[in-house]
């Protein structure tokens, strides 16, 4: 099989056909960049973080499939992934992940030294998350740190430091990630129970729906605190209110624990992240009138 024949398998391994993960990584990064800059961030920083988000999410997906290669074949939703079927070798996967991570690291080299230092734990988090499903009861919290590390990096890129509000935003992202990834885990719960994978959906048990809604509430409350500390206007809070309405809609989807509806709720979190960003963006525009 030629490289041209294998290329579509690499794209699938990187999940470029499924952009939801990139968007869930991108939205909190954009929140941070706009709040740190108190408006539109410098274009070069915006472009570096947007491309870096795509590269790191792609690398994380490759590492995730490498780590789960012996499990994915036993899960209905993942049984046709390239590593599970043997369409891509483990060596190819590791080389691809390493190349993507190297490109992402090269992107941040022109930025503040603090960003470069923060990229080291960011890389470690992305590479180690897939293995936390072996021993952490709620690996989704670890995912929230990995998916939210663009927040402190974004503040560092713009300000040269990471203020308290950045860490509070990261904490908010952790709760948001536990919420949406529990919805995702509810899809695979029967298969995960069979193969021994640990997830928040299994840990929360019959309280899974309540836990998801509580995590949404905590995340939005923490972001409201950020709004107070950064003197945001009414548009910012309207964005949070819209996000709360979306979270309530998710309750209607997940309360019966149907696989298709839980997966729909997970994917719909793109709009929750977008609603919060729109609040930040409109608030900034109104402040400049």
mmCIF file of C-alpha atoms in Angstrom:
data_model
loop_
_atom_site.group_PDB
_atom_site.id
_atom_site.type_symbol
_atom_site.label_atom_id
_atom_site.label_comp_id
_atom_site.label_asym_id
_atom_site.label_seq_id
_atom_site.Cartn_x
_atom_site.Cartn_y
_atom_site.Cartn_z
ATOM 1 C CA UNK A 1 0.000 0.000 0.000
ATOM 2 C CA UNK A 2 1.436 3.380 -1.052
ATOM 3 C CA UNK A 3 1.641 6.492 1.130
ATOM 4 C CA UNK A 4 -1.216 8.007 -0.872
ATOM 5 C CA UNK A 5 -3.339 4.956 -0.028
ATOM 6 C CA UNK A 6 -2.463 5.214 3.667
ATOM 7 C CA UNK A 7 -2.991 8.954 3.930
ATOM 8 C CA UNK A 8 -6.791 8.727 4.483
ATOM 9 C CA UNK A 9 -6.127 6.334 7.390
ATOM 10 C CA UNK A 10 -3.750 8.884 8.952
ATOM 11 C CA UNK A 11 -6.426 11.579 8.636
ATOM 12 C CA UNK A 12 -8.939 9.324 10.369
ATOM 13 C CA UNK A 13 -6.409 8.530 13.079
ATOM 14 C CA UNK A 14 -6.009 12.271 13.648
ATOM 15 C CA UNK A 15 -9.845 12.644 13.698
ATOM 16 C CA UNK A 16 -9.760 15.413 11.110
ATOM 17 C CA UNK A 17 -13.101 14.062 9.927
ATOM 18 C CA UNK A 18 -14.532 14.751 13.410
ATOM 19 C CA UNK A 19 -13.761 18.360 14.400
ATOM 20 C CA UNK A 20 -15.777 18.390 17.644
ATOM 21 C CA UNK A 21 -12.697 17.607 19.764
ATOM 22 C CA UNK A 22 -10.726 20.449 18.191
ATOM 23 C CA UNK A 23 -13.600 22.856 18.829
ATOM 24 C CA UNK A 24 -13.891 21.809 22.485
ATOM 25 C CA UNK A 25 -10.177 22.515 22.816
ATOM 26 C CA UNK A 26 -10.361 25.771 20.857
ATOM 27 C CA UNK A 27 -13.244 27.541 22.639
ATOM 28 C CA UNK A 28 -11.627 27.864 26.097
ATOM 29 C CA UNK A 29 -8.392 28.934 24.414
ATOM 30 C CA UNK A 30 -10.262 31.716 22.624
ATOM 31 C CA UNK A 31 -12.005 32.761 25.870
ATOM 32 C CA UNK A 32 -8.572 33.125 27.457
ATOM 33 C CA UNK A 33 -6.953 35.003 24.590
ATOM 34 C CA UNK A 34 -9.781 37.560 24.393
ATOM 35 C CA UNK A 35 -9.940 38.111 28.149
ATOM 36 C CA UNK A 36 -6.162 38.340 28.469
ATOM 37 C CA UNK A 37 -5.949 40.889 25.655
ATOM 38 C CA UNK A 38 -9.076 42.708 26.856
ATOM 39 C CA UNK A 39 -10.174 42.558 23.244
ATOM 40 C CA UNK A 40 -8.862 41.082 20.024
ATOM 41 C CA UNK A 41 -5.501 39.365 20.687
ATOM 42 C CA UNK A 42 -2.516 39.954 18.368
ATOM 43 C CA UNK A 43 -3.120 38.159 15.079
ATOM 44 C CA UNK A 44 0.076 36.117 15.187
ATOM 45 C CA UNK A 45 -0.793 34.790 18.669
ATOM 46 C CA UNK A 46 -4.320 33.946 17.533
ATOM 47 C CA UNK A 47 -3.044 32.034 14.501
ATOM 48 C CA UNK A 48 -0.382 30.174 16.508
ATOM 49 C CA UNK A 49 -2.914 29.018 19.090
ATOM 50 C CA UNK A 50 -5.549 28.058 16.506
ATOM 51 C CA UNK A 51 -3.097 25.914 14.540
ATOM 52 C CA UNK A 52 -1.499 24.578 17.721
ATOM 53 C CA UNK A 53 -4.902 23.504 18.976
ATOM 54 C CA UNK A 54 -5.495 21.500 15.803
ATOM 55 C CA UNK A 55 -2.052 19.890 15.925
ATOM 56 C CA UNK A 56 -2.198 18.959 19.616
ATOM 57 C CA UNK A 57 -5.721 17.585 19.408
ATOM 58 C CA UNK A 58 -4.643 15.482 16.420
ATOM 59 C CA UNK A 59 -1.564 14.225 18.279
ATOM 60 C CA UNK A 60 -3.700 13.452 21.328
ATOM 61 C CA UNK A 61 -6.111 11.408 19.218
ATOM 62 C CA UNK A 62 -3.256 9.360 17.766
ATOM 63 C CA UNK A 63 -1.822 8.680 21.229
ATOM 64 C CA UNK A 64 -5.301 7.838 22.531
ATOM 65 C CA UNK A 65 -5.817 5.236 19.814
ATOM 66 C CA UNK A 66 -2.326 3.848 20.394
ATOM 67 C CA UNK A 67 -3.058 3.454 24.101
ATOM 68 C CA UNK A 68 -6.491 1.920 23.458
ATOM 69 C CA UNK A 69 -5.520 -0.256 20.493
ATOM 70 C CA UNK A 70 -6.245 -3.456 22.430
ATOM 71 C CA UNK A 71 -9.609 -2.145 23.678
ATOM 72 C CA UNK A 72 -11.106 -0.313 20.694
ATOM 73 C CA UNK A 73 -11.872 -3.491 18.795
ATOM 74 C CA UNK A 74 -14.247 -4.528 21.593
ATOM 75 C CA UNK A 75 -16.214 -1.259 21.617
ATOM 76 C CA UNK A 76 -18.975 -0.799 19.056
ATOM 77 C CA UNK A 77 -18.224 2.876 18.389
ATOM 78 C CA UNK A 78 -14.446 2.419 17.980
ATOM 79 C CA UNK A 79 -14.009 -1.031 16.484
ATOM 80 C CA UNK A 80 -13.239 0.331 12.993
ATOM 81 C CA UNK A 81 -10.536 2.808 14.016
ATOM 82 C CA UNK A 82 -7.315 2.464 11.947
ATOM 83 C CA UNK A 83 -5.156 0.991 14.727
ATOM 84 C CA UNK A 84 -7.887 -1.382 15.868
ATOM 85 C CA UNK A 85 -8.261 -2.769 12.338
ATOM 86 C CA UNK A 86 -4.528 -2.823 11.592
ATOM 87 C CA UNK A 87 -4.819 -0.291 8.760
ATOM 88 C CA UNK A 88 -2.069 1.727 10.501
ATOM 89 C CA UNK A 89 0.838 0.175 12.404
ATOM 90 C CA UNK A 90 1.831 1.185 15.917
ATOM 91 C CA UNK A 91 5.168 2.471 14.599
ATOM 92 C CA UNK A 92 3.397 4.703 12.100
ATOM 93 C CA UNK A 93 1.104 6.006 14.825
ATOM 94 C CA UNK A 94 3.985 6.908 17.145
ATOM 95 C CA UNK A 95 5.883 8.658 14.352
ATOM 96 C CA UNK A 96 2.764 10.600 13.400
ATOM 97 C CA UNK A 97 2.062 11.665 16.988
ATOM 98 C CA UNK A 98 5.689 12.694 17.486
ATOM 99 C CA UNK A 99 5.710 14.730 14.290
ATOM 100 C CA UNK A 100 2.499 16.553 15.191
ATOM 101 C CA UNK A 101 3.736 17.338 18.702
ATOM 102 C CA UNK A 102 7.049 18.619 17.326
ATOM 103 C CA UNK A 103 5.248 20.936 14.915
ATOM 104 C CA UNK A 104 3.080 22.243 17.760
ATOM 105 C CA UNK A 105 6.161 22.896 19.893
ATOM 106 C CA UNK A 106 7.883 24.752 17.044
ATOM 107 C CA UNK A 107 4.855 27.036 16.766
ATOM 108 C CA UNK A 108 5.258 28.416 20.301
ATOM 109 C CA UNK A 109 8.999 29.129 20.016
ATOM 110 C CA UNK A 110 8.473 32.785 18.919
ATOM 111 C CA UNK A 111 6.243 33.450 21.947
ATOM 112 C CA UNK A 112 7.017 34.450 25.549
ATOM 113 C CA UNK A 113 9.470 32.110 27.358
ATOM 114 C CA UNK A 114 6.742 31.271 29.879
ATOM 115 C CA UNK A 115 4.590 29.868 27.063
ATOM 116 C CA UNK A 116 7.437 27.593 26.011
ATOM 117 C CA UNK A 117 7.842 26.330 29.569
ATOM 118 C CA UNK A 118 4.074 25.763 29.887
ATOM 119 C CA UNK A 119 4.086 23.783 26.654
ATOM 120 C CA UNK A 120 6.068 21.038 28.408
ATOM 121 C CA UNK A 121 3.343 20.064 30.922
ATOM 122 C CA UNK A 122 0.773 20.617 28.145
ATOM 123 C CA UNK A 123 2.507 17.968 26.049
ATOM 124 C CA UNK A 124 2.779 15.623 29.028
ATOM 125 C CA UNK A 125 -0.930 16.000 29.788
ATOM 126 C CA UNK A 126 -1.930 15.296 26.195
ATOM 127 C CA UNK A 127 0.276 12.222 25.996
ATOM 128 C CA UNK A 128 -0.584 10.744 29.379
ATOM 129 C CA UNK A 129 -4.359 11.274 29.456
ATOM 130 C CA UNK A 130 -5.249 8.062 27.553
ATOM 131 C CA UNK A 131 -3.515 5.966 30.207
ATOM 132 C CA UNK A 132 -5.438 7.522 33.104
ATOM 133 C CA UNK A 133 -8.475 5.447 32.135
ATOM 134 C CA UNK A 134 -6.671 2.459 33.658
ATOM 135 C CA UNK A 135 -6.526 3.823 37.217
ATOM 136 C CA UNK A 136 -8.407 7.126 37.723
ATOM 137 C CA UNK A 137 -12.059 6.931 38.729
ATOM 138 C CA UNK A 138 -12.828 10.156 36.863
ATOM 139 C CA UNK A 139 -10.239 10.465 34.070
ATOM 140 C CA UNK A 140 -12.456 13.158 32.535
ATOM 141 C CA UNK A 141 -11.095 15.606 35.142
ATOM 142 C CA UNK A 142 -7.579 14.956 33.840
ATOM 143 C CA UNK A 143 -8.906 15.514 30.331
ATOM 144 C CA UNK A 144 -10.268 18.864 31.475
ATOM 145 C CA UNK A 145 -6.784 19.936 32.551
ATOM 146 C CA UNK A 146 -5.297 18.774 29.239
ATOM 147 C CA UNK A 147 -8.045 20.407 27.160
ATOM 148 C CA UNK A 148 -7.884 23.611 29.196
ATOM 149 C CA UNK A 149 -4.140 24.143 29.318
ATOM 150 C CA UNK A 150 -4.443 26.559 26.427
ATOM 151 C CA UNK A 151 -5.955 28.941 28.998
ATOM 152 C CA UNK A 152 -2.812 29.602 31.085
ATOM 153 C CA UNK A 153 -0.719 29.424 27.916
ATOM 154 C CA UNK A 154 -2.947 32.020 26.271
ATOM 155 C CA UNK A 155 -2.640 34.412 29.209
ATOM 156 C CA UNK A 156 1.118 33.851 29.264
ATOM 157 C CA UNK A 157 1.370 34.602 25.536
ATOM 158 C CA UNK A 158 -0.516 37.896 25.855
ATOM 159 C CA UNK A 159 0.508 39.123 29.321
ATOM 160 C CA UNK A 160 3.747 37.292 30.049
ATOM 161 C CA UNK A 161 2.182 35.955 33.262
ATOM 162 C CA UNK A 162 -0.684 33.750 34.416
ATOM 163 C CA UNK A 163 -3.064 35.595 36.774
ATOM 164 C CA UNK A 164 -5.477 33.945 39.205
ATOM 165 C CA UNK A 165 -8.438 34.333 36.834
ATOM 166 C CA UNK A 166 -6.650 32.077 34.331
ATOM 167 C CA UNK A 167 -6.408 29.249 36.851
ATOM 168 C CA UNK A 168 -10.070 29.737 37.808
ATOM 169 C CA UNK A 169 -10.963 29.493 34.120
ATOM 170 C CA UNK A 170 -8.939 26.291 33.918
ATOM 171 C CA UNK A 171 -10.895 24.937 36.885
ATOM 172 C CA UNK A 172 -14.139 25.893 35.131
ATOM 173 C CA UNK A 173 -12.953 24.022 32.057
ATOM 174 C CA UNK A 174 -12.266 20.933 34.150
ATOM 175 C CA UNK A 175 -15.886 20.867 35.346
ATOM 176 C CA UNK A 176 -17.144 21.531 31.822
ATOM 177 C CA UNK A 177 -15.012 18.672 30.481
ATOM 178 C CA UNK A 178 -16.289 16.291 33.166
ATOM 179 C CA UNK A 179 -19.830 17.245 32.113
ATOM 180 C CA UNK A 180 -19.449 16.763 28.375
ATOM 181 C CA UNK A 181 -17.117 13.782 28.524
ATOM 182 C CA UNK A 182 -19.405 12.014 30.968
ATOM 183 C CA UNK A 183 -22.122 12.363 28.335
ATOM 184 C CA UNK A 184 -19.647 10.831 25.890
ATOM 185 C CA UNK A 185 -18.774 8.056 28.353
ATOM 186 C CA UNK A 186 -22.471 7.258 28.832
ATOM 187 C CA UNK A 187 -22.482 6.144 25.188
ATOM 188 C CA UNK A 188 -19.773 3.532 25.787
ATOM 189 C CA UNK A 189 -20.654 2.512 29.342
ATOM 190 C CA UNK A 190 -21.848 -1.050 28.538
ATOM 191 C CA UNK A 191 -18.683 -1.759 26.542
ATOM 192 C CA UNK A 192 -16.392 -0.079 29.095
ATOM 193 C CA UNK A 193 -17.842 -2.188 31.890
ATOM 194 C CA UNK A 194 -16.999 -5.344 29.929
ATOM 195 C CA UNK A 195 -13.397 -4.421 29.201
ATOM 196 C CA UNK A 196 -12.583 -2.783 32.548
ATOM 197 C CA UNK A 197 -12.031 0.833 31.449
ATOM 198 C CA UNK A 198 -12.687 3.431 34.165
ATOM 199 C CA UNK A 199 -14.901 6.423 33.311
ATOM 200 C CA UNK A 200 -16.925 9.040 35.151
ATOM 201 C CA UNK A 201 -20.134 7.518 33.760
ATOM 202 C CA UNK A 202 -19.303 4.286 35.591
ATOM 203 C CA UNK A 203 -18.076 6.044 38.737
ATOM 204 C CA UNK A 204 -21.159 8.263 39.031
ATOM 205 C CA UNK A 205 -23.459 5.292 38.376
ATOM 206 C CA UNK A 206 -27.145 6.157 38.759
ATOM 207 C CA UNK A 207 -26.189 9.725 39.703
ATOM 208 C CA UNK A 208 -24.577 10.333 36.315
ATOM 209 C CA UNK A 209 -27.196 12.775 35.023
ATOM 210 C CA UNK A 210 -27.191 14.760 38.274
ATOM 211 C CA UNK A 211 -23.387 14.869 38.239
ATOM 212 C CA UNK A 212 -23.332 16.181 34.675
ATOM 213 C CA UNK A 213 -25.758 18.980 35.502
ATOM 214 C CA UNK A 214 -23.894 19.869 38.694
ATOM 215 C CA UNK A 215 -20.618 20.113 36.760
ATOM 216 C CA UNK A 216 -22.240 22.411 34.193
ATOM 217 C CA UNK A 217 -23.530 24.621 37.023
ATOM 218 C CA UNK A 218 -20.144 24.824 38.770
ATOM 219 C CA UNK A 219 -18.343 25.621 35.504
ATOM 220 C CA UNK A 220 -20.731 28.470 34.700
ATOM 221 C CA UNK A 221 -20.570 29.854 38.252
ATOM 222 C CA UNK A 222 -16.767 29.915 38.107
ATOM 223 C CA UNK A 223 -16.900 31.741 34.774
ATOM 224 C CA UNK A 224 -19.348 34.224 36.278
ATOM 225 C CA UNK A 225 -16.765 34.894 39.001
ATOM 226 C CA UNK A 226 -14.200 35.516 36.264
ATOM 227 C CA UNK A 227 -16.613 37.990 34.711
ATOM 228 C CA UNK A 228 -16.908 39.892 37.986
ATOM 229 C CA UNK A 229 -13.144 39.942 38.521
ATOM 230 C CA UNK A 230 -12.475 41.204 34.996
ATOM 231 C CA UNK A 231 -15.334 43.750 35.059
ATOM 232 C CA UNK A 232 -17.265 42.188 32.201
ATOM 233 C CA UNK A 233 -20.563 43.706 31.062
ATOM 234 C CA UNK A 234 -24.075 42.341 30.597
ATOM 235 C CA UNK A 235 -23.296 40.692 27.241
ATOM 236 C CA UNK A 236 -20.800 38.379 28.939
ATOM 237 C CA UNK A 237 -23.435 37.200 31.408
ATOM 238 C CA UNK A 238 -26.006 36.797 28.636
ATOM 239 C CA UNK A 239 -23.522 34.442 27.001
ATOM 240 C CA UNK A 240 -23.327 32.446 30.225
ATOM 241 C CA UNK A 241 -27.127 32.457 30.433
ATOM 242 C CA UNK A 242 -27.344 31.095 26.899
ATOM 243 C CA UNK A 243 -24.816 28.413 27.852
ATOM 244 C CA UNK A 244 -26.963 27.518 30.873
ATOM 245 C CA UNK A 245 -29.973 27.141 28.570
ATOM 246 C CA UNK A 246 -27.963 24.799 26.348
ATOM 247 C CA UNK A 247 -26.949 22.770 29.409
ATOM 248 C CA UNK A 248 -30.612 22.427 30.377
ATOM 249 C CA UNK A 249 -31.347 21.181 26.862
ATOM 250 C CA UNK A 250 -28.662 18.555 27.371
ATOM 251 C CA UNK A 251 -30.567 17.367 30.431
ATOM 252 C CA UNK A 252 -33.541 16.575 28.207
ATOM 253 C CA UNK A 253 -31.235 14.542 25.969
ATOM 254 C CA UNK A 254 -29.362 12.511 28.582
ATOM 255 C CA UNK A 255 -32.000 11.901 31.240
ATOM 256 C CA UNK A 256 -33.133 8.620 29.612
ATOM 257 C CA UNK A 257 -29.506 7.562 28.972
ATOM 258 C CA UNK A 258 -30.103 6.589 25.345
ATOM 259 C CA UNK A 259 -26.790 6.181 23.513
ATOM 260 C CA UNK A 260 -27.706 8.311 20.498
ATOM 261 C CA UNK A 261 -29.070 11.164 22.619
ATOM 262 C CA UNK A 262 -26.058 11.150 24.955
ATOM 263 C CA UNK A 263 -23.739 11.369 21.966
ATOM 264 C CA UNK A 264 -25.855 14.200 20.552
ATOM 265 C CA UNK A 265 -25.540 16.072 23.853
ATOM 266 C CA UNK A 266 -21.770 15.615 23.824
ATOM 267 C CA UNK A 267 -21.438 16.990 20.293
ATOM 268 C CA UNK A 268 -23.785 19.852 21.126
ATOM 269 C CA UNK A 269 -21.245 21.210 23.633
ATOM 270 C CA UNK A 270 -19.651 22.992 20.696
ATOM 271 C CA UNK A 271 -22.562 25.437 20.885
ATOM 272 C CA UNK A 272 -22.161 25.860 24.639
ATOM 273 C CA UNK A 273 -18.522 26.873 24.197
ATOM 274 C CA UNK A 274 -19.480 29.124 21.288
ATOM 275 C CA UNK A 275 -22.195 30.833 23.349
ATOM 276 C CA UNK A 276 -19.679 31.741 26.050
ATOM 277 C CA UNK A 277 -17.241 33.056 23.441
ATOM 278 C CA UNK A 278 -19.969 35.124 21.781
ATOM 279 C CA UNK A 279 -20.677 36.688 25.176
ATOM 280 C CA UNK A 280 -16.999 37.598 25.547
ATOM 281 C CA UNK A 281 -16.803 38.936 21.981
ATOM 282 C CA UNK A 282 -20.003 41.021 22.065
ATOM 283 C CA UNK A 283 -19.113 42.387 25.497
ATOM 284 C CA UNK A 284 -15.773 43.562 24.116
ATOM 285 C CA UNK A 285 -17.432 45.194 21.094
ATOM 286 C CA UNK A 286 -19.946 47.023 23.274
ATOM 287 C CA UNK A 287 -17.205 48.262 25.600
ATOM 288 C CA UNK A 288 -15.502 49.892 22.609
ATOM 289 C CA UNK A 289 -18.561 51.791 21.293
#
